[in-house]
């Protein structure tokens, strides 16, 4: 009898210890969401998860109420929260475009070098569910993206219209060139002006800079770029060349950084700003510090006003925001791939610091863009979950009304519904409310999820162009 009692006590102790361990693992995710701040605890949680101890509702494929595991969770599974740094207005954060693909609206893609724009551009012409998909043929660089029932394009991009406004045309060039190009080809004179929705992709400045260096090292020049501003291209004295030969192939990273005329420096800020505000490429009109401060504010303003922009480091969020902004859906999901040439370059910390100094305005712009991007994502997810909750509530009211109406037809006026049926309805409503409440407790953890900073960029094939 004593042996049985002792065995039972041991079993109860093991159960208690197992439950305590499970509780600790779950609490790690809430008390210490950042993997970098609590590395040892997260290693313990990962080890336990592999061993199957964390077989709770948080590690399964299904969420309560039949919801699928959220696709935007960080790849390292750390519940890192995003803390906003900048204050934006409601119009800045809510981006829902009434894009009329059957009408006259046009999406204009501003393609900045080495940001993953080639990959995104291919998504636009090959991967969107459309009533009339773009026609892309092997061996042809451009696709035909006509509107349903019309022989006119809805997309102005490298893969649809080619470099019609110049190779990698910037904001200054596109905004002055695109309307005249489109209207001269397609729009009758008496037709109202169309809507142009500008979009772009940004990338971490250090990674983008290294990627451009590797590209130039292999012989890229972008000599065909026009750099048109206020109706003219810059003179050689306004925009000197960094090399004397046909190209700059074989240049070292040090040589690349040492050229004071290198357009790779702060390229994203320059390409998104209105260059007319600083006298275009004439640098004698104001001091360098004042010039770049004006360009940065212009780039931020234009970025806020764009219909959409994505970030190379956040592929799934980029897809989600584009789909929600334009009410279009991609056929295949975006993925985050490893192995780009830029990511394979080992750069000493002091060199990275030098690159950040050379691109200080791009660094500031990217931090601003990242903050705006993640706030837009958070707002969009909150709106989506609110709409889903409202739909569930409407469905419950509809089912409750049908049940009450059906029950009323079966009863005589003097009869009252059986207590068991009322009890069943109340129980069902309580069960549904419990599920909703549980989902709403979990949802905030989904909204604020931030992609891991260790995720590599997606530009495997952008390196080829």
XYZ file of C-alpha atoms in Angstrom:
465
model
C 0.000 0.000 0.000
C 2.878 2.292 0.894
C 4.580 1.523 -2.445
C 1.422 2.435 -4.365
C 1.087 5.655 -2.406
C 4.704 6.561 -3.056
C 4.342 5.822 -6.790
C 1.208 7.969 -6.968
C 3.010 10.835 -5.214
C 5.887 10.636 -7.694
C 3.469 10.750 -10.618
C 1.718 13.799 -9.206
C 5.076 15.499 -8.652
C 6.124 14.829 -12.259
C 2.842 16.245 -13.541
C 3.293 19.366 -11.425
C 6.870 19.838 -12.632
C 5.836 19.329 -16.254
C 3.035 21.877 -15.933
C 5.386 24.372 -14.265
C 7.920 23.909 -17.058
C 5.268 24.384 -19.715
C 4.063 27.533 -17.964
C 7.612 28.929 -17.875
C 8.118 28.288 -21.601
C 4.894 30.127 -22.457
C 5.755 33.016 -20.153
C 9.118 33.437 -21.896
C 7.272 34.570 -25.020
C 5.401 37.270 -23.119
C 7.889 38.420 -20.513
C 10.819 38.488 -22.902
C 9.678 38.889 -26.526
C 13.074 39.989 -27.820
C 15.394 37.104 -28.569
C 18.474 39.291 -28.364
C 17.609 40.489 -24.862
C 16.955 37.046 -23.378
C 19.065 34.751 -25.482
C 19.483 32.001 -22.890
C 15.765 31.848 -22.165
C 14.913 31.595 -25.844
C 17.492 28.848 -26.333
C 15.758 26.954 -23.531
C 12.370 27.545 -25.138
C 13.639 26.360 -28.523
C 15.149 23.210 -26.992
C 11.897 22.404 -25.243
C 9.917 23.046 -28.420
C 12.060 20.555 -30.317
C 11.470 18.038 -27.568
C 7.729 18.437 -27.953
C 7.129 19.965 -24.525
C 5.560 23.080 -26.010
C 2.722 21.248 -27.625
C 0.312 23.954 -26.598
C -1.983 26.043 -28.743
C 0.893 28.449 -29.526
C 3.004 25.887 -31.355
C 0.314 24.200 -33.421
C -0.668 24.876 -36.997
C -4.165 26.009 -36.073
C -5.178 28.973 -34.015
C -8.409 29.170 -31.999
C -11.621 29.778 -33.890
C -10.169 27.975 -36.912
C -7.672 30.729 -37.709
C -4.524 29.727 -39.535
C -1.097 30.442 -38.108
C -0.273 34.031 -38.977
C 2.048 34.217 -42.031
C 3.754 37.432 -40.906
C 5.408 35.942 -37.808
C 9.141 36.571 -37.641
C 11.161 33.700 -39.054
C 13.105 33.350 -35.804
C 9.726 32.982 -34.032
C 10.589 35.802 -31.641
C 7.581 37.956 -30.814
C 9.492 41.202 -31.305
C 7.276 44.267 -31.013
C 7.526 47.357 -33.169
C 7.730 50.665 -31.267
C 6.853 53.680 -33.499
C 9.258 56.618 -33.526
C 7.431 59.078 -35.789
C 3.950 60.573 -35.646
C 1.968 60.238 -38.862
C -1.507 61.450 -39.726
C -4.410 59.111 -40.373
C -4.293 59.718 -44.168
C -0.566 58.846 -44.090
C -1.300 55.484 -42.469
C -4.547 54.444 -44.177
C -3.823 53.461 -47.746
C -6.830 52.161 -49.704
C -6.693 53.133 -53.387
C -9.794 52.897 -55.534
C -7.722 51.662 -58.459
C -9.827 51.424 -61.603
C -7.967 49.086 -63.924
C -10.864 49.174 -66.403
C -10.825 52.956 -66.501
C -7.824 55.243 -66.898
C -5.797 54.780 -63.705
C -2.095 53.955 -64.047
C 0.393 52.441 -61.597
C 3.863 53.979 -62.082
C 6.788 52.009 -60.686
C 9.824 54.082 -59.699
C 12.649 51.552 -59.875
C 15.672 52.415 -57.715
C 18.811 50.408 -58.494
C 19.621 47.375 -56.331
C 16.540 47.487 -54.135
C 14.903 44.321 -55.419
C 12.964 46.253 -58.033
C 13.571 43.679 -60.760
C 11.939 40.970 -58.673
C 9.040 43.200 -57.689
C 8.637 44.381 -61.282
C 8.276 40.773 -62.402
C 5.628 40.225 -59.731
C 3.645 43.109 -61.225
C 3.543 41.635 -64.740
C 3.526 37.896 -63.996
C 2.060 37.291 -60.561
C -1.141 39.345 -60.168
C -4.592 37.806 -60.527
C -6.226 39.852 -63.278
C -9.269 39.546 -65.496
C -6.869 40.130 -68.370
C -3.353 39.011 -67.308
C -0.263 40.588 -68.809
C 1.037 38.753 -71.879
C 4.663 37.800 -71.360
C 6.547 35.794 -73.965
C 9.904 34.040 -73.706
C 12.761 36.050 -75.149
C 10.937 39.366 -74.849
C 11.953 41.884 -72.198
C 8.551 43.575 -72.060
C 5.059 42.276 -71.388
C 1.785 43.625 -72.717
C -0.414 44.743 -69.806
C -3.665 45.889 -71.380
C -6.840 46.796 -69.527
C -9.873 44.530 -69.937
C -11.536 45.444 -73.221
C -8.953 48.104 -74.146
C -5.617 48.277 -75.901
C -3.972 50.566 -73.381
C -1.732 49.804 -70.444
C -2.524 50.167 -66.753
C 1.132 49.788 -65.689
C 4.092 52.061 -66.375
C 7.202 50.060 -65.551
C 10.358 48.604 -67.022
C 8.656 45.293 -67.836
C 5.543 46.833 -69.406
C 6.470 50.112 -71.105
C 10.266 49.808 -70.964
C 12.491 52.698 -69.905
C 10.210 55.210 -71.626
C 11.354 58.097 -69.420
C 14.989 57.058 -69.221
C 16.923 54.271 -67.545
C 15.997 54.155 -63.847
C 14.180 57.468 -64.064
C 13.811 59.235 -60.720
C 10.879 61.116 -59.172
C 11.787 64.379 -60.894
C 11.921 62.705 -64.292
C 8.870 60.485 -63.931
C 6.443 63.102 -62.654
C 7.241 65.382 -65.586
C 7.537 62.657 -68.222
C 4.881 60.018 -67.521
C 1.716 62.127 -68.072
C 2.926 63.423 -71.421
C 4.030 59.953 -72.517
C 0.733 58.325 -71.570
C -1.525 61.099 -72.827
C 0.227 61.437 -76.191
C -0.224 57.721 -76.834
C -3.678 56.969 -75.538
C -5.844 59.781 -74.171
C -8.040 61.988 -76.387
C -7.678 65.727 -75.771
C -11.204 66.123 -74.384
C -10.792 63.326 -71.809
C -10.162 64.258 -68.159
C -6.681 63.715 -66.755
C -6.074 60.236 -65.395
C -4.891 59.179 -61.927
C -1.242 58.180 -61.576
C -0.343 56.041 -58.561
C 3.400 56.023 -57.885
C 5.014 53.076 -56.126
C 8.587 52.086 -55.253
C 10.760 49.706 -53.239
C 13.411 50.781 -50.709
C 16.265 48.795 -49.204
C 18.633 49.002 -46.258
C 21.253 51.571 -47.404
C 24.351 49.568 -46.500
C 23.121 46.420 -48.270
C 21.973 48.434 -51.263
C 25.311 50.272 -51.506
C 27.311 47.038 -51.378
C 25.039 45.495 -53.988
C 25.564 48.444 -56.314
C 29.336 48.266 -55.843
C 29.354 44.569 -56.783
C 27.191 45.386 -59.789
C 29.485 48.191 -60.943
C 32.473 45.963 -60.314
C 31.047 43.563 -62.889
C 30.766 46.321 -65.520
C 27.433 48.118 -64.922
C 27.431 51.835 -65.716
C 23.809 52.990 -66.290
C 25.221 55.395 -68.864
C 21.841 55.569 -70.555
C 20.335 57.341 -67.538
C 19.212 60.832 -68.586
C 18.999 62.584 -65.193
C 16.672 65.149 -66.771
C 15.751 68.016 -64.445
C 14.018 71.265 -65.415
C 14.070 70.188 -69.043
C 17.756 69.325 -69.423
C 20.407 66.761 -68.491
C 23.369 67.795 -66.295
C 26.632 68.883 -67.866
C 29.853 66.949 -67.339
C 31.043 69.594 -64.873
C 27.801 69.271 -62.886
C 27.944 65.474 -62.859
C 31.554 64.255 -63.329
C 32.341 60.588 -63.914
C 34.108 58.381 -61.388
C 36.043 56.506 -64.084
C 37.815 57.382 -67.314
C 37.340 54.181 -69.325
C 34.245 52.497 -70.707
C 33.219 51.284 -67.275
C 34.443 50.902 -63.725
C 34.750 47.127 -63.700
C 37.144 45.657 -61.166
C 37.059 48.667 -58.854
C 37.694 47.976 -55.198
C 35.237 48.927 -52.480
C 37.702 51.565 -51.287
C 37.833 53.144 -54.751
C 34.066 53.027 -54.950
C 33.741 54.850 -51.627
C 36.456 57.426 -52.407
C 34.780 58.920 -55.507
C 33.056 62.164 -54.398
C 30.755 62.151 -57.463
C 29.472 58.634 -56.962
C 25.691 58.623 -57.472
C 25.487 55.497 -55.334
C 25.870 57.763 -52.297
C 22.387 58.560 -50.944
C 20.858 57.326 -54.189
C 17.454 56.580 -52.673
C 17.056 60.072 -51.231
C 18.079 61.730 -54.490
C 15.800 59.550 -56.608
C 12.741 60.209 -54.436
C 13.243 63.976 -54.038
C 12.243 66.880 -56.249
C 15.629 67.975 -57.570
C 14.204 71.256 -58.872
C 14.104 72.487 -55.274
C 17.927 72.558 -55.109
C 18.764 73.697 -58.617
C 18.947 70.177 -60.028
C 22.589 69.055 -60.314
C 24.068 72.522 -59.851
C 25.647 72.178 -56.407
C 26.767 75.825 -56.240
C 23.327 77.169 -55.362
C 23.594 76.223 -51.656
C 25.809 74.425 -49.172
C 25.992 70.641 -49.287
C 24.381 70.279 -45.860
C 21.514 72.592 -46.753
C 21.076 70.913 -50.147
C 20.754 67.422 -48.692
C 18.469 68.587 -45.898
C 16.066 69.983 -48.523
C 16.315 66.788 -50.583
C 15.647 64.591 -47.548
C 12.503 66.488 -46.573
C 11.313 66.375 -50.177
C 11.954 62.613 -50.354
C 10.028 62.033 -47.116
C 7.128 64.135 -48.360
C 6.983 62.319 -51.697
C 7.258 58.949 -49.992
C 4.295 59.740 -47.725
C 2.267 60.843 -50.727
C 3.006 57.755 -52.822
C 0.195 55.257 -53.170
C 2.503 52.487 -51.967
C 6.084 51.619 -51.171
C 7.610 48.365 -49.982
C 10.805 47.342 -48.239
C 13.131 44.655 -49.557
C 13.693 43.285 -46.056
C 9.948 42.743 -45.482
C 8.677 40.753 -48.444
C 5.494 39.325 -46.933
C 4.456 42.638 -45.448
C 5.209 44.302 -48.782
C 2.923 41.850 -50.563
C 0.193 42.273 -47.959
C 0.215 46.085 -48.108
C 0.240 46.175 -51.913
C -2.698 43.772 -52.116
C -4.693 45.708 -49.547
C -3.811 49.119 -51.014
C -4.877 48.322 -54.580
C -7.384 45.537 -53.867
C -5.349 43.191 -56.069
C -4.044 39.738 -55.191
C -0.857 37.961 -56.149
C -1.012 34.379 -57.371
C 2.106 33.106 -55.598
C 3.301 34.474 -52.257
C 6.456 36.536 -51.910
C 9.347 34.758 -50.213
C 12.449 35.859 -48.360
C 15.471 34.216 -49.997
C 19.094 34.015 -48.896
C 22.327 34.071 -50.842
C 22.534 37.465 -52.585
C 25.957 38.685 -53.582
C 25.690 41.668 -51.269
C 24.881 39.473 -48.274
C 27.923 37.315 -48.993
C 30.321 40.271 -48.725
C 32.126 40.367 -45.401
C 32.682 44.011 -44.507
C 34.589 45.096 -41.385
C 32.643 47.234 -38.891
C 34.746 50.321 -39.664
C 33.940 49.987 -43.379
C 30.243 49.605 -42.627
C 30.488 52.767 -40.529
C 32.094 54.595 -43.451
C 29.319 53.411 -45.792
C 26.689 54.656 -43.361
C 28.423 58.035 -43.234
C 28.502 58.250 -47.022
C 24.788 57.390 -47.046
C 23.695 59.298 -43.955
C 20.682 60.801 -45.708
C 19.601 57.411 -47.060
C 20.006 55.968 -43.559
C 17.711 58.638 -42.152
C 15.238 58.197 -45.000
C 15.180 54.421 -44.570
C 14.528 54.661 -40.815
C 11.673 57.048 -41.567
C 10.330 54.778 -44.316
C 10.602 51.669 -42.152
C 8.670 53.340 -39.360
C 5.931 54.483 -41.741
C 5.823 51.082 -43.449
C 5.422 49.128 -40.198
C 2.837 51.560 -38.858
C 0.854 51.157 -42.086
C 1.078 47.407 -41.738
C -0.105 47.556 -38.136
C -3.054 49.812 -38.997
C -4.024 47.618 -41.960
C -3.975 44.475 -39.809
C -6.034 46.139 -37.104
C -8.611 47.207 -39.678
C -8.672 43.710 -41.169
C -9.228 42.017 -37.794
C -11.878 44.573 -36.855
C -13.739 43.863 -40.080
C -13.425 40.108 -39.518
C -14.781 40.487 -35.980
C -17.730 42.523 -37.259
C -18.485 39.850 -39.867
C -18.467 37.147 -37.186
C -20.802 39.184 -35.021
C -23.177 39.766 -37.930
C -23.152 36.043 -38.732
C -23.980 35.159 -35.109
C -26.844 37.658 -35.088
C -28.150 36.233 -38.345
C -28.011 32.637 -37.046
C -29.596 33.687 -33.760
C -32.403 35.393 -35.654
C -33.024 32.330 -37.823
C -33.056 30.053 -34.784
C -35.491 32.330 -32.914
C -37.771 32.637 -35.944
C -37.784 28.884 -36.504
C -38.467 28.230 -32.845
C -41.299 30.775 -32.828
C -43.050 29.062 -35.747
C -42.952 25.716 -33.952
C -44.540 27.081 -30.753
C -48.102 28.155 -30.092
C -48.640 31.737 -28.880
C -49.292 30.564 -25.306
C -46.284 28.262 -25.176
C -42.820 29.203 -23.988
C -39.662 27.730 -25.457
C -38.402 24.681 -23.617
C -35.722 25.528 -21.073
C -33.333 23.060 -22.665
C -33.450 24.892 -26.014
C -32.897 28.276 -24.389
C -30.063 26.775 -22.470
C -28.547 25.401 -25.654
C -28.750 28.786 -27.371
C -27.126 30.539 -24.421
C -24.405 27.900 -24.248
C -23.709 28.203 -27.964
C -23.558 32.000 -27.758
C -21.255 31.802 -24.740
C -19.001 29.312 -26.537
C -18.847 31.575 -29.597
C -18.108 34.623 -27.457
C -15.359 32.750 -25.631
C -13.730 31.791 -28.916
C -13.944 35.391 -30.136
C -12.492 36.728 -26.903
C -9.648 34.239 -27.069
C -8.905 35.225 -30.653
C -8.933 38.892 -29.764
C -6.410 38.263 -27.009
C -4.070 36.616 -29.496
C -4.538 39.097 -32.332
C -2.543 41.980 -30.853
C 0.489 39.696 -30.787
C -0.028 39.213 -34.510
C -0.388 42.912 -35.390
C 2.874 44.068 -33.929
C 5.064 41.239 -35.173
C 8.250 42.585 -36.683
C 10.300 40.725 -39.255
C 13.622 39.533 -37.917
C 16.501 41.881 -38.629
C 18.535 38.830 -39.575
C 16.295 37.981 -42.539
C 18.214 38.216 -45.833
C 16.842 40.210 -48.725
C 14.930 38.684 -51.569
C 16.971 40.054 -54.451
C 18.519 36.924 -55.870
C 17.755 37.804 -59.466
C 17.947 41.573 -59.120
C 21.665 41.022 -58.782
C 21.657 39.785 -62.364
C 20.560 43.146 -63.809
